[in-house]
Coordinates of C-alpha atoms in Angstrom, one line a residue:
M17 CA 0.0 0.0 0.1
S18 CA 1.5 3.3 -0.6
N19 CA 1.9 6.1 1.7
R20 CA -0.8 8.1 -0.3
M21 CA -3.3 5.4 0.1
K22 CA -2.3 5.0 3.8
L23 CA -2.8 8.5 4.5
S24 CA -6.4 8.1 2.8
Y25 CA -7.1 5.0 4.7
F26 CA -6.1 6.9 8.1
C27 CA -8.1 9.6 7.5
K28 CA -11.3 8.2 6.9
S29 CA -10.5 5.6 9.3
A30 CA -10.1 8.3 12.1
M31 CA -13.3 9.9 10.8
I32 CA -15.1 6.7 11.2
A33 CA -13.6 6.2 14.7
L34 CA -14.8 10.0 15.5
M35 CA -18.6 9.3 14.8
L36 CA -18.5 6.2 16.6
S37 CA -17.1 7.1 19.7
G38 CA -19.5 9.9 19.7
V39 CA -22.4 7.6 19.3
S40 CA -21.1 4.6 21.7
G41 CA -19.4 6.9 24.2
V42 CA -22.2 8.4 25.4
S43 CA -22.2 6.8 28.7
A44 CA -18.9 7.0 29.8
I45 CA -19.4 11.1 30.2
E46 CA -17.8 12.3 33.6
N47 CA -20.4 13.3 35.3
T48 CA -19.0 15.1 38.4
S49 CA -20.7 17.0 36.3
N50 CA -22.8 20.1 36.9
Q51 CA -20.5 21.7 39.5
I52 CA -17.8 22.2 36.9
P53 CA -17.8 25.6 35.6
A54 CA -18.0 25.9 32.0
P55 CA -14.4 26.6 30.3
S56 CA -13.1 29.5 28.5
I57 CA -12.1 28.9 24.8
N58 CA -8.7 28.6 25.3
E59 CA -9.1 25.5 28.0
F60 CA -11.2 24.3 25.8
I61 CA -8.6 24.0 22.8
D62 CA -6.3 23.0 25.4
S63 CA -8.4 20.0 26.4
M64 CA -9.2 18.6 22.9
T65 CA -6.2 18.9 21.3
Q66 CA -4.2 17.1 24.1
Y67 CA -6.5 14.6 25.5
H68 CA -9.2 13.9 22.5
P69 CA -9.0 10.5 20.8
Y70 CA -9.2 11.8 17.5
V71 CA -6.1 13.8 17.6
L72 CA -4.1 11.3 19.7
A73 CA -4.9 8.9 16.5
I74 CA -3.3 11.8 14.7
N75 CA -0.6 12.2 16.9
E76 CA 0.1 8.5 16.1
G77 CA 0.1 8.9 12.2
N78 CA 2.8 11.5 12.9
Y79 CA 4.8 8.7 14.2
Q80 CA 4.6 6.0 11.5
A81 CA 4.9 8.6 8.7
A82 CA 8.5 9.3 10.6
A83 CA 9.2 5.4 10.6
E84 CA 8.1 4.5 6.7
V85 CA 11.2 7.4 6.5
E86 CA 13.9 4.9 8.4
I87 CA 12.4 2.2 6.8
A88 CA 13.4 4.0 3.4
R89 CA 16.6 4.7 4.8
S90 CA 17.5 1.0 6.2
S91 CA 18.0 0.9 2.0
F92 CA 21.2 2.2 3.1
D93 CA 22.4 0.0 5.8
P94 CA 25.3 -1.5 6.0
F95 CA 25.5 -5.6 5.7
I96 CA 27.6 -8.5 5.6
E97 CA 27.9 -11.8 3.8
Q98 CA 29.7 -15.0 3.9
K99 CA 30.1 -18.1 1.5
T100 CA 31.5 -20.9 2.0
K101 CA 32.0 -23.3 -0.9
S102 CA 33.5 -27.2 -0.4
R103 CA 34.1 -30.3 -2.7
V104 CA 33.6 -33.3 -0.5
S105 CA 34.3 -35.6 -3.3
G106 CA 35.6 -36.6 -6.3
Y107 CA 39.7 -35.8 -7.1
Y108 CA 40.3 -32.5 -5.5
D109 CA 39.2 -31.3 -1.8
G110 CA 39.5 -27.3 -2.4
T111 CA 38.0 -25.3 0.1
N112 CA 36.9 -21.5 0.0
L113 CA 35.2 -19.0 2.2
T114 CA 34.5 -15.7 1.7
Q115 CA 33.6 -13.1 3.7
R116 CA 32.3 -9.4 2.8
F117 CA 31.5 -6.1 4.6
T118 CA 29.4 -4.1 2.1
N119 CA 28.5 -0.4 3.4
P120 CA 25.8 1.2 0.2
V121 CA 26.4 4.8 -0.1
E122 CA 23.7 7.2 -1.5
D123 CA 25.9 9.1 -4.2
Y124 CA 26.5 7.6 -7.8
N125 CA 24.3 4.4 -6.3
A126 CA 27.7 3.4 -4.9
N127 CA 29.0 0.6 -2.5
V128 CA 31.9 0.5 -0.6
F129 CA 33.1 -3.0 0.3
T130 CA 36.0 -4.9 2.0
E131 CA 36.3 -8.7 1.2
Y132 CA 38.7 -11.4 3.0
R133 CA 39.0 -14.7 1.6
I134 CA 41.1 -18.3 2.5
A135 CA 41.2 -21.1 1.0
A136 CA 43.0 -24.7 1.6
G137 CA 43.4 -27.8 -0.3
D138 CA 43.8 -28.5 -4.3
F139 CA 41.3 -26.6 -7.2
P140 CA 41.1 -27.6 -10.4
A141 CA 42.9 -25.2 -13.3
Y142 CA 39.5 -23.6 -13.9
E143 CA 39.0 -22.7 -10.0
G144 CA 42.1 -21.3 -9.9
G145 CA 40.6 -18.1 -8.7
Y146 CA 39.4 -19.3 -5.6
D147 CA 43.1 -20.2 -4.4
T148 CA 44.6 -18.0 -1.6
L149 CA 47.6 -18.2 0.0
S150 CA 48.0 -19.6 3.8
A151 CA 47.0 -16.5 5.5
G152 CA 43.9 -15.6 3.1
E153 CA 43.3 -12.7 0.7
A154 CA 42.3 -9.2 2.0
S155 CA 40.4 -6.7 -0.6
V156 CA 38.7 -3.4 -0.6
G157 CA 36.7 -1.7 -3.1
V158 CA 34.1 0.2 -4.6
A159 CA 31.1 -0.4 -6.9
M160 CA 29.1 2.5 -8.7
S161 CA 26.8 3.1 -11.5
L162 CA 27.9 5.5 -14.4
L163 CA 25.3 6.2 -16.0
Q164 CA 21.8 4.7 -15.2
N165 CA 21.2 4.5 -11.4
R166 CA 24.3 7.2 -11.2
E167 CA 22.1 10.3 -9.9
I168 CA 19.0 8.4 -8.9
D169 CA 17.7 5.1 -7.9
K170 CA 14.5 3.2 -6.7
R171 CA 16.2 3.4 -3.0
R172 CA 17.0 6.7 -3.5
T173 CA 13.4 7.8 -4.9
E174 CA 12.0 6.0 -2.0
L175 CA 13.8 7.7 0.7
R176 CA 13.0 11.1 -0.5
N177 CA 9.3 10.0 -1.3
A178 CA 9.2 8.8 2.1
G179 CA 10.2 12.2 3.6
L180 CA 7.9 14.0 1.4
A181 CA 5.2 11.9 2.7
T182 CA 6.1 12.6 6.3
A183 CA 5.6 16.3 5.3
Q184 CA 2.3 15.5 3.6
W185 CA 0.7 13.8 6.6
E186 CA 2.1 16.8 8.9
A187 CA -0.1 19.2 6.6
Q188 CA -3.1 17.1 6.3
A189 CA -2.9 16.5 10.4
T190 CA -2.7 20.1 10.4
S191 CA -5.6 20.7 8.2
M192 CA -7.8 17.7 10.0
L193 CA -7.0 19.4 13.8
N194 CA -8.3 23.2 12.4
N195 CA -11.6 21.5 11.1
F196 CA -11.9 19.6 14.2
I197 CA -11.3 22.2 16.4
Y198 CA -13.9 24.7 14.1
K199 CA -16.2 21.7 14.5
G200 CA -15.3 21.8 18.5
V201 CA -15.5 25.9 18.9
T202 CA -18.3 26.4 16.7
E203 CA -20.3 23.9 19.1
Y204 CA -19.3 26.0 22.1
I205 CA -20.0 29.3 20.8
S206 CA -23.6 28.3 19.7
W207 CA -24.3 26.8 23.4
Y208 CA -22.5 30.1 24.6
E209 CA -25.6 32.1 22.5
S210 CA -28.2 30.2 23.8
A211 CA -26.8 30.2 27.6
L212 CA -26.7 34.7 27.2
Q213 CA -29.9 34.2 25.5
I214 CA -31.5 32.6 28.6
K215 CA -29.9 34.8 30.6
A216 CA -31.4 37.6 28.9
V217 CA -34.8 36.5 28.7
D218 CA -34.9 35.0 32.6
N219 CA -33.9 38.8 33.8
L220 CA -36.7 40.4 31.8
L221 CA -38.8 37.7 33.0
V222 CA -38.1 38.3 36.9
T223 CA -39.1 41.9 36.2
A224 CA -42.0 41.1 34.4
Q225 CA -43.3 38.6 37.6
D226 CA -42.2 41.3 39.7
R227 CA -44.6 43.7 37.7
E228 CA -47.5 41.0 37.8
K229 CA -47.6 40.9 41.3
A230 CA -48.3 44.2 41.5
L231 CA -51.0 44.2 38.9
T232 CA -52.4 40.9 41.1
T233 CA -52.9 43.8 44.1
R234 CA -54.6 46.4 41.9
V235 CA -56.9 44.2 40.6
E236 CA -58.0 42.5 44.0
K237 CA -58.5 45.9 45.1
G238 CA -60.6 46.4 42.1
D239 CA -58.2 49.4 40.1
L240 CA -57.7 47.3 37.4
A241 CA -59.8 44.8 35.2
N242 CA -59.0 41.1 35.5
I243 CA -58.8 40.8 31.6
V244 CA -55.6 43.2 31.8
L245 CA -54.2 40.5 33.8
V246 CA -55.0 37.8 32.0
E247 CA -53.6 39.4 29.0
F248 CA -50.2 40.1 31.1
Q249 CA -50.0 36.4 32.1
A250 CA -50.4 35.4 28.8
N251 CA -47.4 37.5 27.8
I252 CA -45.2 36.0 30.5
M253 CA -46.2 32.8 29.3
Q254 CA -44.9 33.3 26.2
Q255 CA -41.6 34.1 27.7
R256 CA -41.8 31.1 29.1
L257 CA -42.1 29.2 26.4
L258 CA -39.5 31.1 24.6
L259 CA -37.4 30.5 27.6
A260 CA -37.6 26.6 28.2
E261 CA -37.2 26.0 23.8
L262 CA -34.1 28.1 24.6
K263 CA -32.9 26.1 27.6
Q264 CA -33.3 22.6 25.1
K265 CA -31.5 24.6 22.9
R266 CA -28.9 25.9 25.5
D267 CA -28.5 21.6 26.9
A268 CA -28.5 20.4 23.5
H269 CA -24.9 21.8 22.1
A270 CA -23.8 21.2 26.4
Q271 CA -24.4 17.8 26.2
M272 CA -22.8 17.7 22.5
L273 CA -19.8 20.1 23.8
S274 CA -19.2 17.0 26.4
F275 CA -17.7 14.6 23.5
Y276 CA -15.3 17.7 22.3
W277 CA -14.0 18.4 26.3
R278 CA -12.4 16.0 27.8
S279 CA -10.3 15.1 31.2
P280 CA -7.0 14.1 30.9
Q281 CA -7.7 10.4 31.2
G282 CA -9.6 11.2 27.7
D283 CA -13.2 10.6 29.3
M284 CA -15.9 13.1 28.3
M285 CA -16.8 15.7 30.7
S286 CA -19.9 18.1 31.3
F287 CA -19.9 21.3 32.9
N288 CA -22.3 23.9 34.3
A289 CA -24.5 24.7 31.4
D290 CA -26.5 27.3 33.3
T291 CA -24.0 29.9 33.5
P292 CA -21.6 31.2 30.6
P293 CA -18.7 32.8 31.9
N294 CA -17.9 36.3 32.0
D295 CA -15.1 35.9 29.9
I296 CA -14.6 32.9 27.3
E297 CA -11.2 34.7 26.6
W298 CA -11.9 34.8 22.9
P299 CA -8.2 34.4 20.7
F300 CA -9.5 34.4 17.4
W301 CA -10.6 38.1 17.1
V302 CA -10.0 39.8 14.0
G303 CA -8.5 43.7 12.8
D304 CA -6.7 44.8 10.0
A305 CA -3.4 43.3 10.8
Q306 CA -4.8 39.9 11.1
I307 CA -7.0 39.9 7.9
M308 CA -2.9 41.0 6.5
A309 CA -1.5 38.1 8.0
L310 CA -4.3 35.8 7.7
R311 CA -4.3 36.6 3.7
K312 CA -0.3 36.0 4.0
A313 CA -1.1 32.3 5.7
L314 CA -3.3 31.7 2.8
R315 CA 0.0 31.0 0.7
Q316 CA 1.0 28.1 3.1
H317 CA -2.1 26.9 3.4
P318 CA -2.1 23.2 4.1
E319 CA -3.7 22.0 1.1
L320 CA -1.3 23.5 -1.1
D321 CA 1.4 21.8 0.7
V322 CA -0.2 18.7 0.4
M323 CA -0.7 19.1 -3.3
Q324 CA 3.0 20.6 -3.9
L325 CA 4.5 17.9 -2.0
E326 CA 2.5 15.1 -4.2
Q327 CA 3.6 17.6 -7.3
Q328 CA 7.3 16.6 -5.7
V329 CA 6.5 13.0 -5.5
V330 CA 5.7 12.9 -8.9
K331 CA 8.4 14.5 -9.9
N332 CA 10.6 12.8 -8.4
K333 CA 8.9 9.5 -9.9
T334 CA 9.5 11.1 -13.5
A335 CA 13.3 11.2 -12.5
L336 CA 13.3 7.7 -12.1
A337 CA 11.3 6.8 -15.0
N338 CA 13.9 9.1 -17.1
N339 CA 16.6 7.2 -15.2
A340 CA 15.1 4.0 -16.6
L341 CA 16.1 4.8 -20.2
L342 CA 19.3 5.5 -19.7
P343 CA 21.8 2.4 -20.6
K344 CA 23.3 0.7 -17.9
L345 CA 26.8 0.8 -17.2
D346 CA 28.2 -0.4 -13.6
L347 CA 32.1 0.1 -12.4
Q348 CA 33.8 -1.9 -10.0
A349 CA 37.6 -1.1 -8.5
S350 CA 38.9 -3.4 -6.0
I351 CA 42.6 -3.8 -4.6
A352 CA 43.7 -7.1 -3.1
R353 CA 46.7 -8.7 -1.6
D354 CA 47.2 -12.0 -0.3
V355 CA 49.3 -13.1 2.7
G356 CA 51.1 -16.2 4.0
A357 CA 52.7 -19.2 2.0
G358 CA 52.0 -20.8 -1.0
S359 CA 52.0 -20.2 -4.9
E360 CA 54.6 -17.5 -6.1
T361 CA 51.7 -16.7 -8.6
L362 CA 49.2 -14.9 -5.9
E363 CA 52.2 -13.2 -4.2
G364 CA 52.0 -9.3 -4.9
T365 CA 48.9 -6.3 -4.8
E366 CA 46.6 -7.4 -7.1
T367 CA 44.0 -4.1 -9.0
K368 CA 41.2 -5.3 -10.6
L369 CA 38.6 -3.1 -12.4
G370 CA 35.3 -4.1 -14.2
L371 CA 32.4 -2.5 -16.2
S372 CA 29.4 -4.0 -17.4
F373 CA 27.3 -2.0 -19.7
S374 CA 23.6 -3.3 -20.8
Y375 CA 20.4 -1.7 -22.6
P376 CA 17.4 -3.2 -23.3
L377 CA 16.0 -2.3 -27.1
G378 CA 12.3 -0.4 -27.0
N379 CA 12.6 -0.2 -23.5
R380 CA 8.6 0.8 -24.1
K381 CA 7.6 0.0 -20.5
A382 CA 9.9 2.8 -19.0
K383 CA 8.9 5.2 -22.2
A384 CA 5.1 4.5 -21.1
E385 CA 5.9 4.9 -17.0
R386 CA 7.3 8.6 -18.0
S387 CA 4.4 9.7 -20.5
Q388 CA 1.9 8.7 -18.0
L389 CA 4.3 10.4 -15.2
L390 CA 4.3 13.3 -17.0
S391 CA 0.6 13.5 -17.2
K392 CA 0.1 13.0 -14.3
Q393 CA 2.3 16.0 -13.2
R394 CA 0.2 18.3 -15.5
E395 CA -3.2 16.8 -14.3
L396 CA -1.9 18.5 -10.5
G397 CA -0.6 21.7 -12.0
H398 CA -4.3 22.2 -12.7
K399 CA -6.0 20.7 -9.4
F400 CA -3.2 23.2 -7.6
T401 CA -4.7 26.0 -9.5
S402 CA -8.0 24.8 -8.8
I403 CA -7.4 24.3 -4.8
Q404 CA -5.6 27.9 -4.8
Q405 CA -8.3 29.6 -6.6
S406 CA -11.0 27.6 -4.2
I407 CA -9.0 28.7 -0.8
M408 CA -8.9 32.2 -2.4
Q409 CA -12.4 32.3 -2.8
R410 CA -13.7 30.9 0.3
F411 CA -11.6 32.8 2.3
E412 CA -12.9 36.3 0.7
Q413 CA -16.4 35.1 0.8
A414 CA -15.5 34.9 4.5
Y415 CA -14.3 38.5 4.7
V416 CA -17.4 39.9 2.8
Y417 CA -19.6 38.0 5.6
W418 CA -17.3 39.0 8.5
T419 CA -17.2 42.5 7.1
Q420 CA -21.2 42.5 7.5
A421 CA -21.6 40.8 10.3
K422 CA -19.6 43.7 12.2
D423 CA -22.1 45.8 10.3
I424 CA -25.1 43.8 11.6
A425 CA -23.7 43.5 15.5
A426 CA -23.7 47.3 15.9
L427 CA -27.1 48.2 14.0
Q428 CA -28.8 45.3 16.4
S429 CA -26.9 46.8 19.3
E430 CA -28.7 49.6 18.4
N431 CA -32.2 48.3 18.0
A432 CA -31.8 46.7 21.0
S433 CA -31.0 50.2 23.0
L434 CA -33.8 51.4 21.2
A435 CA -36.7 48.4 22.0
R436 CA -35.3 49.1 25.7
T437 CA -35.8 52.6 25.6
L438 CA -39.3 52.0 24.3
S439 CA -40.3 49.4 26.5
R440 CA -39.0 51.1 29.8
V441 CA -41.1 54.4 28.7
E442 CA -44.0 52.4 28.0
R443 CA -44.3 50.9 31.1
T444 CA -44.2 54.6 32.6
R445 CA -46.9 55.1 30.6
F446 CA -48.8 52.5 31.7
D447 CA -48.1 53.0 35.7
A448 CA -49.4 56.3 34.6
G449 CA -52.8 55.5 33.1
D450 CA -51.8 56.8 29.3
S451 CA -51.6 53.4 27.3
D452 CA -53.1 50.0 27.8
M453 CA -51.6 46.9 28.3
F454 CA -51.7 45.3 24.6
V455 CA -49.0 48.1 23.9
L456 CA -47.3 47.5 26.6
N457 CA -47.0 43.9 25.8
A458 CA -45.9 44.4 22.4
R459 CA -42.8 46.8 23.4
A460 CA -42.1 43.7 26.2
Q461 CA -41.6 41.2 23.2
N462 CA -40.0 43.5 21.1
E463 CA -37.6 44.3 23.4
I464 CA -37.1 40.5 24.0
K465 CA -36.9 39.9 20.2
A466 CA -34.2 42.8 20.1
Q467 CA -31.9 41.3 23.1
I468 CA -32.0 37.6 21.4
K469 CA -31.2 38.9 18.1
E470 CA -28.7 41.5 19.4
I471 CA -26.7 38.2 21.0
K472 CA -27.0 36.5 18.0
A473 CA -25.5 39.3 16.3
K474 CA -22.4 39.5 18.4
V475 CA -22.2 35.6 18.2
D476 CA -22.6 35.3 14.4
L477 CA -19.3 37.9 14.5
L478 CA -17.3 35.3 16.7
K479 CA -18.7 32.5 14.0
A480 CA -17.6 34.7 11.1
E481 CA -14.5 35.8 12.9
L482 CA -13.7 31.9 13.5
M483 CA -14.4 31.2 9.7
L484 CA -11.8 33.7 8.8
Y485 CA -8.9 31.5 10.9
K486 CA -10.8 28.3 9.8
E487 CA -10.5 28.9 6.0
A488 CA -6.5 30.4 6.5
A489 CA -5.9 27.0 8.5
M490 CA -4.8 28.9 11.3
L491 CA -7.0 27.4 14.2
Y492 CA -4.3 25.1 15.2
E493 CA -1.2 24.4 14.1
M494 CA 1.1 21.1 14.9
K495 CA 3.9 21.6 17.0

C-alpha cells in the first residue's frame, strides 16, 4: 500500500472512529458534572488537542509517517555476507570461505566493500581464482553506476518520497486538526449564544413577574380589570415558552460539547451549562492586521502544501522513469593482497577493474511510465491552481461575511438599545394610565426579540471571525 493510500485510509478511519466514539461513548461522560464551571475557549481547545482520542490518533499517524522514513533509510544500512564452497568428494578437495562487508552509499548508487577470502586444498585449473595464500586474501573496493542509477535510483527515490510523505501527513494533520477545532469551537459558541439569550430572557422574566404581582394586587383592590392581568399573564407565558425552547437548545449544545471537552484521562466531561463564563477569552479576534496575516497565511495553506508535496513525489518518480531509459554502465574497482605462504603467482598486490554494460532495445515500459507520469504532473498542476483559487475564494467570501456581520452587530445593538428605551417608557406610561396592556406587551415582546437578535448578531460575528481563521487554517498549527 502506498503512503498516499495509507494517508487516505487513515483519514477515513479516524473520521469513522470519531463518529462512532460520539455515539457509543455517551455513557462514559464524567458526571462530576454540573459543579464544574464552563471552560474558556483556550481551556476548551487545550483539552481537545491534548486529550481527545481523535487528536491522539492523528499524533500516532505522525509516528507512523516517521517510521516510513526509517524503513526507506534502512536500504542504505551496511551488511555482512559470508559464502563457503567446498568439494566433499572427487579428486579435488578445495575449500573456499569468503566474508564481505558492504556499506551502501547514496551518491552514484555506490557500494564500498571490504572482503576477506581464504582457501585450502586443491582446485582444478578453471577454479584457480578461488585459491589464496595460507593466510588468505584481503581486498577493498568500490562499485558504482556511471549512467543508469548514477543520479537517482529506486532506493533514493523511496527515501525522498518517504520524507515527502511525512511532510504531507503533517500538512494533512494540520488541516484535520483545524477542521476538528472549528467544529468544537462552533459548538461552544452556539452553546454560549443560547446561554446568553437565556440569561437575558430570564432577567426580563423576573421583572415581568414582579410587575405581575403588582397587577394582581391592583386587580384584587378593584383598581384594574381582570382581563388586563390575564393578558399580561399570557405575555409572560410566551416568555416562559421561549425560555424553555432556549434551554432545550442550550442543553443540546452542552451535551454535544461533552464529546469535545476531555479530561486528562480522555473521558468525556460535562459542566454547568447554566452559567456562561464572564469572559470566554476569545483568541480569534480579527482586525486589519489579522486580515493581512491571514491572507499571507493562505500561501502556506496545508491543502496547498499537500498538493505541492504530491507534485514533488510525482516529479521524483518521473526522474526515476527517465533514469530507466539510460543505458546501464557499472564500474567496480578493487585492490587485493594475499598474505602467507603458497604459490608465487598469488604474491603481490592485485588491482582489479570491471565494467558492465546493458541496454534493453525498445524499452516500452519505461517510455510509457514516463509519459504517464508527465501527464500526472500536468494533472496535479491544474488541481493545484483549482485548489489555490478555491481557497482564495472561500476566504474572500468569509471576509465579506465578516464585514457584514460587524455592521449587523452594530445595528442590532442600536436596535436593542432603542427597544429597551421604548419598553421602559411604555411601562412608565402604563403606570400613569396613558397606555394599555396591548401596547405594553408589544413593547416587552419587541425588547426580548431585540435582545435575542443582539446576542445572535454578536455571536455571529464570533462565528465570522472563526471562519476566517478556519479558511486560513490558522486555528491550530502542528507543534
